[in-house]
PDB file of C-alpha atoms in Angstrom:
ATOM      1  CA  MET A 137       1.856  14.819 -13.093  1.00 44.00           C
ATOM      2  CA  LYS A 138       2.686  13.467  -9.662  1.00 56.00           C
ATOM      3  CA  LYS A 139       3.590   9.765  -9.643  1.00 65.00           C
ATOM      4  CA  LYS A 140       1.063   7.649  -7.756  1.00 75.00           C
ATOM      5  CA  GLU A 141       2.387   6.225  -4.524  1.00 82.00           C
ATOM      6  CA  PRO A 142       2.449   2.415  -4.213  1.00 86.00           C
ATOM      7  CA  TYR A 143      -0.158   0.778  -2.028  1.00 90.00           C
ATOM      8  CA  PRO A 144       0.877  -0.587   1.413  1.00 91.00           C
ATOM      9  CA  PHE A 145       2.640  -3.949   1.051  1.00 91.00           C
ATOM     10  CA  TRP A 146       0.331  -5.602   3.612  1.00 93.00           C
ATOM     11  CA  LEU A 147      -2.887  -4.791   1.748  1.00 93.00           C
ATOM     12  CA  GLY A 148      -2.987  -8.121  -0.122  1.00 94.00           C
ATOM     13  CA  GLY A 149      -2.380 -10.095   3.075  1.00 94.00           C
ATOM     14  CA  LEU A 150      -5.210  -8.268   4.837  1.00 94.00           C
ATOM     15  CA  ALA A 151      -7.605  -8.873   1.925  1.00 95.00           C
ATOM     16  CA  ALA A 152      -6.683 -12.566   1.838  1.00 94.00           C
ATOM     17  CA  THR A 153      -7.134 -12.924   5.609  1.00 94.00           C
ATOM     18  CA  ILE A 154     -10.628 -11.411   5.464  1.00 94.00           C
ATOM     19  CA  ALA A 155     -11.596 -13.657   2.540  1.00 92.00           C
ATOM     20  CA  ALA A 156     -10.138 -16.816   4.098  1.00 90.00           C
ATOM     21  CA  SER A 157     -11.948 -16.190   7.385  1.00 92.00           C
ATOM     22  CA  ILE A 158     -15.298 -16.117   5.576  1.00 90.00           C
ATOM     23  CA  THR A 159     -14.638 -19.248   3.508  1.00 86.00           C
ATOM     24  CA  HIS A 160     -12.807 -21.207   6.235  1.00 88.00           C
ATOM     25  CA  PRO A 161     -15.466 -23.976   6.562  1.00 88.00           C
ATOM     26  CA  LEU A 162     -15.079 -24.823   2.862  1.00 81.00           C
ATOM     27  CA  ASP A 163     -11.281 -24.841   3.083  1.00 79.00           C
ATOM     28  CA  LEU A 164     -11.470 -27.055   6.171  1.00 82.00           C
ATOM     29  CA  THR A 165     -13.703 -29.533   4.310  1.00 82.00           C
ATOM     30  CA  LYS A 166     -11.394 -29.554   1.274  1.00 76.00           C
ATOM     31  CA  VAL A 167      -8.354 -30.443   3.399  1.00 73.00           C
ATOM     32  CA  ARG A 168     -10.239 -33.219   5.200  1.00 73.00           C
ATOM     33  CA  LEU A 169     -11.445 -34.688   1.913  1.00 76.00           C
ATOM     34  CA  GLN A 170      -7.884 -34.722   0.574  1.00 69.00           C
ATOM     35  CA  ALA A 171      -6.210 -36.052   3.705  1.00 65.00           C
ATOM     36  CA  SER A 172      -8.812 -38.443   5.123  1.00 63.00           C
ATOM     37  CA  GLY A 173     -11.269 -41.118   4.065  1.00 63.00           C
ATOM     38  CA  ASP A 174     -14.181 -38.690   3.728  1.00 65.00           C
ATOM     39  CA  LYS A 175     -15.776 -38.979   0.293  1.00 70.00           C
ATOM     40  CA  ARG A 176     -18.309 -36.174  -0.180  1.00 79.00           C
ATOM     41  CA  MET A 177     -18.271 -32.500   0.735  1.00 79.00           C
ATOM     42  CA  ILE A 178     -21.739 -32.229   2.319  1.00 83.00           C
ATOM     43  CA  GLU A 179     -21.322 -35.475   4.276  1.00 83.00           C
ATOM     44  CA  SER A 180     -17.934 -34.310   5.521  1.00 81.00           C
ATOM     45  CA  MET A 181     -19.396 -30.998   6.721  1.00 85.00           C
ATOM     46  CA  LYS A 182     -22.284 -32.809   8.431  1.00 86.00           C
ATOM     47  CA  LYS A 183     -19.787 -35.124  10.128  1.00 82.00           C
ATOM     48  CA  THR A 184     -17.845 -32.108  11.424  1.00 80.00           C
ATOM     49  CA  VAL A 185     -20.997 -30.458  12.820  1.00 87.00           C
ATOM     50  CA  ARG A 186     -22.169 -33.751  14.322  1.00 87.00           C
ATOM     51  CA  THR A 187     -18.881 -34.437  16.113  1.00 82.00           C
ATOM     52  CA  ALA A 188     -17.736 -30.903  17.021  1.00 81.00           C
ATOM     53  CA  GLY A 189     -20.753 -28.628  16.542  1.00 86.00           C
ATOM     54  CA  VAL A 190     -21.011 -25.618  14.235  1.00 87.00           C
ATOM     55  CA  ARG A 191     -17.913 -24.214  15.908  1.00 86.00           C
ATOM     56  CA  GLY A 192     -16.057 -27.215  14.484  1.00 83.00           C
ATOM     57  CA  LEU A 193     -16.378 -25.688  10.999  1.00 87.00           C
ATOM     58  CA  PHE A 194     -13.882 -23.077  12.175  1.00 89.00           C
ATOM     59  CA  ASP A 195     -11.321 -25.514  13.602  1.00 83.00           C
ATOM     60  CA  GLY A 196      -7.799 -24.299  12.943  1.00 84.00           C
ATOM     61  CA  ILE A 197      -8.760 -20.758  11.934  1.00 91.00           C
ATOM     62  CA  SER A 198      -5.713 -19.384  13.790  1.00 93.00           C
ATOM     63  CA  GLY A 199      -3.576 -21.434  11.393  1.00 91.00           C
ATOM     64  CA  THR A 200      -5.449 -19.885   8.462  1.00 92.00           C
ATOM     65  CA  TRP A 201      -4.673 -16.403   9.787  1.00 94.00           C
ATOM     66  CA  MET A 202      -0.995 -17.279  10.249  1.00 94.00           C
ATOM     67  CA  ARG A 203      -0.814 -18.674   6.739  1.00 93.00           C
ATOM     68  CA  GLN A 204      -2.515 -15.668   5.118  1.00 94.00           C
ATOM     69  CA  MET A 205      -0.441 -13.077   6.964  1.00 93.00           C
ATOM     70  CA  SER A 206       2.780 -14.824   5.922  1.00 95.00           C
ATOM     71  CA  TYR A 207       2.188 -16.497   2.557  1.00 95.00           C
ATOM     72  CA  SER A 208      -0.462 -14.195   1.081  1.00 94.00           C
ATOM     73  CA  MET A 209       1.111 -10.983   2.293  1.00 95.00           C
ATOM     74  CA  CYS A 210       4.400 -12.077   0.755  1.00 96.00           C
ATOM     75  CA  ARG A 211       2.906 -13.212  -2.559  1.00 96.00           C
ATOM     76  CA  PHE A 212       1.034  -9.970  -3.262  1.00 96.00           C
ATOM     77  CA  TRP A 213       4.077  -7.879  -2.387  1.00 96.00           C
ATOM     78  CA  ALA A 214       6.418 -10.096  -4.424  1.00 96.00           C
ATOM     79  CA  TYR A 215       4.012 -10.096  -7.386  1.00 96.00           C
ATOM     80  CA  ASP A 216       3.981  -6.303  -7.561  1.00 94.00           C
ATOM     81  CA  GLU A 217       7.766  -6.159  -7.231  1.00 95.00           C
ATOM     82  CA  SER A 218       8.230  -8.889  -9.869  1.00 96.00           C
ATOM     83  CA  LYS A 219       6.028  -6.985 -12.322  1.00 95.00           C
ATOM     84  CA  LYS A 220       8.257  -3.944 -11.848  1.00 93.00           C
ATOM     85  CA  ILE A 221      11.394  -6.013 -12.486  1.00 94.00           C
ATOM     86  CA  LEU A 222       9.921  -7.561 -15.648  1.00 94.00           C
ATOM     87  CA  GLY A 223       8.371  -4.317 -16.844  1.00 93.00           C
ATOM     88  CA  ALA A 224       4.875  -5.843 -16.799  1.00 90.00           C
ATOM     89  CA  GLY A 225       2.677  -2.780 -17.026  1.00 86.00           C
ATOM     90  CA  LYS A 226      -1.071  -2.318 -17.404  1.00 82.00           C
ATOM     91  CA  ASP A 227      -1.353  -4.073 -20.787  1.00 85.00           C
ATOM     92  CA  ALA A 228       1.432  -6.617 -20.286  1.00 90.00           C
ATOM     93  CA  PRO A 229       1.208  -9.895 -22.215  1.00 92.00           C
ATOM     94  CA  ALA A 230       0.005 -12.984 -20.374  1.00 91.00           C
ATOM     95  CA  TRP A 231       3.459 -14.604 -20.306  1.00 93.00           C
ATOM     96  CA  LYS A 232       4.977 -11.641 -18.446  1.00 95.00           C
ATOM     97  CA  LEU A 233       2.201 -11.685 -15.867  1.00 95.00           C
ATOM     98  CA  ALA A 234       2.584 -15.450 -15.475  1.00 94.00           C
ATOM     99  CA  ALA A 235       6.351 -15.063 -15.060  1.00 96.00           C
ATOM    100  CA  ALA A 236       5.857 -12.407 -12.386  1.00 96.00           C
ATOM    101  CA  GLY A 237       3.308 -14.646 -10.666  1.00 96.00           C
ATOM    102  CA  SER A 238       5.712 -17.599 -10.771  1.00 96.00           C
ATOM    103  CA  MET A 239       8.515 -15.550  -9.221  1.00 96.00           C
ATOM    104  CA  ALA A 240       6.198 -14.337  -6.486  1.00 97.00           C
ATOM    105  CA  GLY A 241       4.909 -17.855  -5.869  1.00 95.00           C
ATOM    106  CA  GLY A 242       8.399 -19.280  -5.435  1.00 96.00           C
ATOM    107  CA  ILE A 243       9.294 -16.671  -2.825  1.00 96.00           C
ATOM    108  CA  ALA A 244       5.969 -16.840  -0.971  1.00 96.00           C
ATOM    109  CA  GLY A 245       5.931 -20.647  -1.007  1.00 94.00           C
ATOM    110  CA  LEU A 246       9.232 -20.734   0.894  1.00 95.00           C
ATOM    111  CA  VAL A 247       8.350 -17.950   3.334  1.00 95.00           C
ATOM    112  CA  GLY A 248       4.857 -19.278   4.022  1.00 94.00           C
ATOM    113  CA  ASN A 249       5.653 -22.996   4.325  1.00 94.00           C
ATOM    114  CA  PRO A 250       5.601 -23.168   8.161  1.00 95.00           C
ATOM    115  CA  GLY A 251       2.241 -21.370   8.229  1.00 93.00           C
ATOM    116  CA  GLU A 252       0.954 -23.726   5.549  1.00 90.00           C
ATOM    117  CA  ILE A 253       1.874 -26.811   7.598  1.00 91.00           C
ATOM    118  CA  VAL A 254       0.294 -25.364  10.731  1.00 92.00           C
ATOM    119  CA  MET A 255      -2.923 -24.552   8.843  1.00 89.00           C
ATOM    120  CA  VAL A 256      -3.200 -28.025   7.270  1.00 84.00           C
ATOM    121  CA  ARG A 257      -2.511 -29.838  10.541  1.00 87.00           C
ATOM    122  CA  LEU A 258      -4.961 -27.751  12.546  1.00 86.00           C
ATOM    123  CA  GLN A 259      -7.664 -28.229   9.925  1.00 80.00           C
ATOM    124  CA  GLY A 260      -7.102 -31.947   9.425  1.00 76.00           C
ATOM    125  CA  ASP A 261      -6.750 -32.972  13.072  1.00 79.00           C
ATOM    126  CA  PHE A 262     -10.357 -33.817  13.906  1.00 73.00           C
ATOM    127  CA  ALA A 263     -10.688 -35.976  10.793  1.00 69.00           C
ATOM    128  CA  LYS A 264      -8.165 -38.394  12.352  1.00 76.00           C
ATOM    129  CA  PRO A 265      -8.743 -41.076  14.997  1.00 79.00           C
ATOM    130  CA  PRO A 266      -8.204 -39.599  18.514  1.00 82.00           C
ATOM    131  CA  GLU A 267      -4.950 -41.497  19.049  1.00 83.00           C
ATOM    132  CA  LYS A 268      -3.387 -40.009  15.898  1.00 83.00           C
ATOM    133  CA  ARG A 269      -4.315 -36.360  16.501  1.00 86.00           C
ATOM    134  CA  PHE A 270      -1.738 -33.641  17.127  1.00 89.00           C
ATOM    135  CA  ASN A 271      -4.090 -31.787  19.530  1.00 89.00           C
ATOM    136  CA  TYR A 272      -2.508 -28.379  18.990  1.00 91.00           C
ATOM    137  CA  LYS A 273      -4.137 -25.550  20.975  1.00 90.00           C
ATOM    138  CA  HIS A 274      -3.557 -22.840  18.358  1.00 91.00           C
ATOM    139  CA  CYS A 275      -1.150 -21.837  15.596  1.00 93.00           C
ATOM    140  CA  PHE A 276       1.735 -20.796  17.870  1.00 94.00           C
ATOM    141  CA  ASP A 277       1.432 -23.944  19.969  1.00 94.00           C
ATOM    142  CA  ALA A 278       1.614 -25.944  16.736  1.00 93.00           C
ATOM    143  CA  LEU A 279       4.703 -24.059  15.556  1.00 94.00           C
ATOM    144  CA  PHE A 280       6.600 -24.421  18.843  1.00 95.00           C
ATOM    145  CA  ARG A 281       5.674 -28.079  19.312  1.00 95.00           C
ATOM    146  CA  MET A 282       6.721 -28.968  15.766  1.00 93.00           C
ATOM    147  CA  VAL A 283      10.181 -27.488  16.380  1.00 94.00           C
ATOM    148  CA  ARG A 284      10.471 -29.103  19.824  1.00 95.00           C
ATOM    149  CA  GLU A 285       9.117 -32.547  18.927  1.00 93.00           C
ATOM    150  CA  GLU A 286      10.144 -32.952  15.278  1.00 92.00           C
ATOM    151  CA  GLY A 287      13.061 -30.549  14.894  1.00 93.00           C
ATOM    152  CA  VAL A 288      13.469 -27.332  12.926  1.00 93.00           C
ATOM    153  CA  SER A 289      13.564 -29.344   9.695  1.00 91.00           C
ATOM    154  CA  SER A 290       9.873 -30.156  10.194  1.00 91.00           C
ATOM    155  CA  LEU A 291       9.078 -26.587   9.135  1.00 92.00           C
ATOM    156  CA  ALA A 292      10.278 -27.545   5.661  1.00 92.00           C
ATOM    157  CA  ARG A 293       8.000 -30.592   5.407  1.00 89.00           C
ATOM    158  CA  GLY A 294       6.325 -30.640   2.005  1.00 84.00           C
ATOM    159  CA  VAL A 295       8.174 -27.524   0.874  1.00 90.00           C
ATOM    160  CA  THR A 296       8.713 -28.863  -2.676  1.00 87.00           C
ATOM    161  CA  PRO A 297       5.040 -29.438  -3.564  1.00 81.00           C
ATOM    162  CA  ASN A 298       4.097 -26.321  -1.597  1.00 85.00           C
ATOM    163  CA  VAL A 299       6.461 -24.088  -3.583  1.00 91.00           C
ATOM    164  CA  PHE A 300       5.371 -25.806  -6.805  1.00 86.00           C
ATOM    165  CA  ARG A 301       1.726 -25.209  -5.904  1.00 83.00           C
ATOM    166  CA  ALA A 302       2.464 -21.582  -4.944  1.00 91.00           C
ATOM    167  CA  ILE A 303       4.107 -20.999  -8.322  1.00 94.00           C
ATOM    168  CA  LEU A 304       1.105 -22.523 -10.097  1.00 90.00           C
ATOM    169  CA  MET A 305      -1.368 -20.595  -7.924  1.00 91.00           C
ATOM    170  CA  ASN A 306       0.203 -17.209  -8.473  1.00 94.00           C
ATOM    171  CA  ALA A 307       0.850 -17.773 -12.167  1.00 93.00           C
ATOM    172  CA  SER A 308      -2.776 -18.835 -12.621  1.00 93.00           C
ATOM    173  CA  GLN A 309      -4.699 -16.758 -10.063  1.00 94.00           C
ATOM    174  CA  LEU A 310      -2.928 -13.392  -9.804  1.00 95.00           C
ATOM    175  CA  ALA A 311      -1.727 -13.319 -13.396  1.00 94.00           C
ATOM    176  CA  SER A 312      -5.039 -14.480 -14.897  1.00 95.00           C
ATOM    177  CA  TYR A 313      -6.961 -11.910 -12.819  1.00 96.00           C
ATOM    178  CA  ASP A 314      -4.810  -9.098 -14.210  1.00 95.00           C
ATOM    179  CA  PHE A 315      -5.049 -10.601 -17.709  1.00 95.00           C
ATOM    180  CA  PHE A 316      -8.844 -11.038 -17.677  1.00 95.00           C
ATOM    181  CA  LYS A 317      -9.294  -7.605 -16.113  1.00 95.00           C
ATOM    182  CA  ALA A 318      -7.223  -5.935 -18.846  1.00 94.00           C
ATOM    183  CA  GLU A 319      -8.938  -7.886 -21.652  1.00 94.00           C
ATOM    184  CA  LEU A 320     -12.455  -7.176 -20.343  1.00 95.00           C
ATOM    185  CA  LEU A 321     -11.667  -3.467 -20.099  1.00 94.00           C
ATOM    186  CA  LYS A 322     -10.926  -3.489 -23.829  1.00 92.00           C
ATOM    187  CA  THR A 323     -14.563  -4.388 -24.535  1.00 91.00           C
ATOM    188  CA  SER A 324     -17.493  -1.975 -24.430  1.00 88.00           C
ATOM    189  CA  TYR A 325     -19.303  -4.029 -21.773  1.00 91.00           C
ATOM    190  CA  PHE A 326     -17.092  -3.357 -18.763  1.00 93.00           C
ATOM    191  CA  GLN A 327     -15.749  -0.416 -16.792  1.00 92.00           C
ATOM    192  CA  ASP A 328     -13.357  -0.486 -13.831  1.00 92.00           C
ATOM    193  CA  ASN A 329     -16.001  -1.281 -11.231  1.00 93.00           C
ATOM    194  CA  ILE A 330     -17.195  -4.133  -9.025  1.00 94.00           C
ATOM    195  CA  MET A 331     -18.780  -6.016 -11.956  1.00 96.00           C
ATOM    196  CA  LEU A 332     -15.434  -6.106 -13.750  1.00 96.00           C
ATOM    197  CA  HIS A 333     -13.633  -7.250 -10.598  1.00 96.00           C
ATOM    198  CA  PHE A 334     -16.226  -9.989  -9.999  1.00 96.00           C
ATOM    199  CA  THR A 335     -16.067 -11.352 -13.557  1.00 96.00           C
ATOM    200  CA  ALA A 336     -12.265 -11.337 -13.759  1.00 96.00           C
ATOM    201  CA  SER A 337     -11.904 -12.984 -10.349  1.00 96.00           C
ATOM    202  CA  PHE A 338     -14.511 -15.643 -11.197  1.00 95.00           C
ATOM    203  CA  ALA A 339     -12.535 -16.629 -14.301  1.00 95.00           C
ATOM    204  CA  ALA A 340      -9.256 -16.535 -12.356  1.00 95.00           C
ATOM    205  CA  GLY A 341     -10.668 -18.806  -9.635  1.00 93.00           C
ATOM    206  CA  THR A 342     -11.687 -21.509 -12.113  1.00 90.00           C
ATOM    207  CA  VAL A 343      -8.318 -21.431 -13.871  1.00 91.00           C
ATOM    208  CA  ALA A 344      -6.424 -21.552 -10.572  1.00 91.00           C
ATOM    209  CA  THR A 345      -8.428 -24.482  -9.152  1.00 89.00           C
ATOM    210  CA  THR A 346      -7.756 -26.696 -12.157  1.00 82.00           C
ATOM    211  CA  VAL A 347      -4.082 -25.801 -12.481  1.00 84.00           C
ATOM    212  CA  CYS A 348      -3.318 -26.217  -8.766  1.00 82.00           C
ATOM    213  CA  SER A 349      -5.306 -29.349  -7.916  1.00 82.00           C
ATOM    214  CA  PRO A 350      -2.504 -31.982  -8.267  1.00 79.00           C
ATOM    215  CA  ALA A 351       0.032 -30.050  -6.180  1.00 76.00           C
ATOM    216  CA  ASP A 352      -2.652 -29.104  -3.656  1.00 77.00           C
ATOM    217  CA  VAL A 353      -3.587 -32.745  -3.012  1.00 80.00           C
ATOM    218  CA  LEU A 354       0.067 -33.779  -2.631  1.00 78.00           C
ATOM    219  CA  LYS A 355       0.778 -30.871  -0.290  1.00 73.00           C
ATOM    220  CA  SER A 356      -2.120 -31.768   2.002  1.00 74.00           C
ATOM    221  CA  ARG A 357      -1.223 -35.472   2.147  1.00 75.00           C
ATOM    222  CA  ILE A 358       2.473 -34.872   2.859  1.00 74.00           C
ATOM    223  CA  MET A 359       1.961 -32.105   5.429  1.00 69.00           C
ATOM    224  CA  ASN A 360      -0.718 -34.065   7.260  1.00 66.00           C
ATOM    225  CA  ALA A 361       1.516 -37.124   7.598  1.00 60.00           C
ATOM    226  CA  SER A 362       3.914 -37.935  10.413  1.00 59.00           C
ATOM    227  CA  GLY A 363       6.667 -40.439  11.005  1.00 56.00           C
ATOM    228  CA  PRO A 364       9.927 -41.305   9.205  1.00 54.00           C
ATOM    229  CA  GLY A 365       9.779 -41.349   5.422  1.00 53.00           C
ATOM    230  CA  SER A 366       6.263 -39.916   5.322  1.00 53.00           C
ATOM    231  CA  ASN A 367       7.435 -36.639   3.820  1.00 55.00           C
ATOM    232  CA  SER A 368       8.743 -38.277   0.633  1.00 67.00           C
ATOM    233  CA  THR A 369       6.885 -36.794  -2.338  1.00 71.00           C
ATOM    234  CA  LEU A 370       7.507 -39.856  -4.517  1.00 74.00           C
ATOM    235  CA  GLY A 371       6.440 -42.153  -1.688  1.00 74.00           C
ATOM    236  CA  VAL A 372       3.147 -40.308  -1.263  1.00 75.00           C
ATOM    237  CA  ILE A 373       2.545 -40.359  -5.035  1.00 76.00           C
ATOM    238  CA  ARG A 374       3.163 -44.115  -5.217  1.00 77.00           C
ATOM    239  CA  ALA A 375       0.906 -44.845  -2.249  1.00 76.00           C
ATOM    240  CA  SER A 376      -1.840 -42.565  -3.574  1.00 74.00           C
ATOM    241  CA  MET A 377      -1.661 -44.035  -7.087  1.00 77.00           C
ATOM    242  CA  LYS A 378      -1.935 -47.538  -5.650  1.00 78.00           C
ATOM    243  CA  ALA A 379      -4.881 -46.655  -3.392  1.00 77.00           C
ATOM    244  CA  ASP A 380      -6.884 -44.229  -5.575  1.00 77.00           C
ATOM    245  CA  GLY A 381      -5.488 -44.336  -9.128  1.00 77.00           C
ATOM    246  CA  PRO A 382      -4.234 -41.329 -11.147  1.00 73.00           C
ATOM    247  CA  MET A 383      -7.409 -39.310 -10.532  1.00 71.00           C
ATOM    248  CA  PHE A 384      -6.316 -38.865  -6.902  1.00 76.00           C
ATOM    249  CA  MET A 385      -4.634 -35.675  -8.182  1.00 76.00           C
ATOM    250  CA  PHE A 386      -8.077 -34.145  -8.688  1.00 79.00           C
ATOM    251  CA  LYS A 387      -9.656 -35.537  -5.539  1.00 79.00           C
ATOM    252  CA  GLY A 388     -11.587 -32.759  -3.844  1.00 77.00           C
ATOM    253  CA  TRP A 389     -11.748 -30.606  -7.033  1.00 81.00           C
ATOM    254  CA  VAL A 390     -15.387 -29.638  -6.436  1.00 83.00           C
ATOM    255  CA  PRO A 391     -14.875 -28.500  -2.815  1.00 76.00           C
ATOM    256  CA  ALA A 392     -11.571 -26.922  -3.890  1.00 78.00           C
ATOM    257  CA  TRP A 393     -13.389 -24.951  -6.598  1.00 85.00           C
ATOM    258  CA  THR A 394     -16.278 -24.219  -4.243  1.00 79.00           C
ATOM    259  CA  ARG A 395     -13.773 -22.862  -1.727  1.00 74.00           C
ATOM    260  CA  LEU A 396     -11.290 -21.181  -4.060  1.00 82.00           C
ATOM    261  CA  GLN A 397     -13.927 -19.515  -6.238  1.00 89.00           C
ATOM    262  CA  PRO A 398     -15.540 -17.411  -3.503  1.00 87.00           C
ATOM    263  CA  THR A 399     -12.136 -16.934  -1.869  1.00 87.00           C
ATOM    264  CA  THR A 400     -10.665 -15.583  -5.124  1.00 93.00           C
ATOM    265  CA  ILE A 401     -13.670 -13.339  -5.665  1.00 95.00           C
ATOM    266  CA  LEU A 402     -13.598 -12.099  -2.075  1.00 94.00           C
ATOM    267  CA  ILE A 403      -9.825 -11.510  -2.152  1.00 95.00           C
ATOM    268  CA  PHE A 404      -9.910  -9.324  -5.240  1.00 96.00           C
ATOM    269  CA  LEU A 405     -13.160  -7.516  -4.402  1.00 96.00           C
ATOM    270  CA  THR A 406     -11.799  -6.787  -0.910  1.00 96.00           C
ATOM    271  CA  LEU A 407      -8.386  -5.783  -2.266  1.00 96.00           C
ATOM    272  CA  GLU A 408      -9.908  -3.395  -4.809  1.00 95.00           C
ATOM    273  CA  GLN A 409     -12.082  -1.818  -2.091  1.00 94.00           C
ATOM    274  CA  LEU A 410      -9.103  -1.516   0.257  1.00 94.00           C
ATOM    275  CA  LYS A 411      -7.195   0.230  -2.539  1.00 93.00           C
ATOM    276  CA  ASN A 412     -10.149   2.581  -3.043  1.00 92.00           C
ATOM    277  CA  GLY A 413     -10.086   3.243   0.691  1.00 92.00           C
ATOM    278  CA  VAL A 414      -6.363   4.049   0.574  1.00 91.00           C
ATOM    279  CA  ASP A 415      -6.935   6.384  -2.387  1.00 90.00           C
ATOM    280  CA  TRP A 416      -9.756   8.125  -0.507  1.00 90.00           C
ATOM    281  CA  THR A 417      -7.722   8.614   2.679  1.00 91.00           C
ATOM    282  CA  ARG A 418      -4.803   9.974   0.678  1.00 88.00           C
ATOM    283  CA  SER A 419      -7.103  12.392  -1.146  1.00 87.00           C
ATOM    284  CA  LYS A 420      -8.131  13.709   2.270  1.00 86.00           C
ATOM    285  CA  GLY A 421      -4.534  14.191   3.290  1.00 83.00           C
ATOM    286  CA  TYR A 422      -4.198  11.185   5.580  1.00 83.00           C
ATOM    287  CA  THR A 423      -1.150   8.900   5.535  1.00 76.00           C
ATOM    288  CA  VAL A 424      -1.658   5.142   5.244  1.00 63.00           C
ATOM    289  CA  LEU A 425       1.234   2.979   6.432  1.00 60.00           C
TER     290      LEU A 425
END
């Protein structure tokens, strides 16, 4: 039997970009809740529409695309490669999948950090007073200005919580999706179809939101800050604990879940359909890069 060819390495990044584009308004609101004084999701969205129009809900979308085509593309590729290294096959135990996800998250967190900063700054800009805004035109303008105005080291701002969050995200989201998918297939209620993909991704989204919330809040607060000493993780934790108490780590959980849940579902449903499309084109004799 002929060995099945691997899927294109960029497939995961494309699926994530499509999903993130659809859910961008929710991601934008989550970042503004975490990094600003906004208190409630609906009120924050209304404030955005009131001050910038409906188009304002898509502020910073170029940063989202940059982030997905760097971080997400890398994490899906690295996850598949890590599973090969660890021998995590179809029915691999949860710990092997989580280990592969952690390895992938560490790599992707480093590679995607500049894109992550650009995305957070573009999304959070209009929540700030006019005099404190970065006023970047688009993702490349943000990248070049950061290097020019703050130095190359600015691209590593918040890298520790970002890598930590990426490890948690991949260990919880990618690994739990594969785990739930394999476990559900063992029952008599599911077959490998869209219902299975929806159920497994729904469970994975809830797990990932809860596991990643503390690191996600820290990442947003550090990356959205500017000035000397503002990128200290311990400094941000102390200031946040003093201002909001220990529950600051779960601030924005509801909008985070509301954003991550459909994003997770859309990512995996899109990815599975893209894989089906690749399989179909190959069956017809076409070559997919």
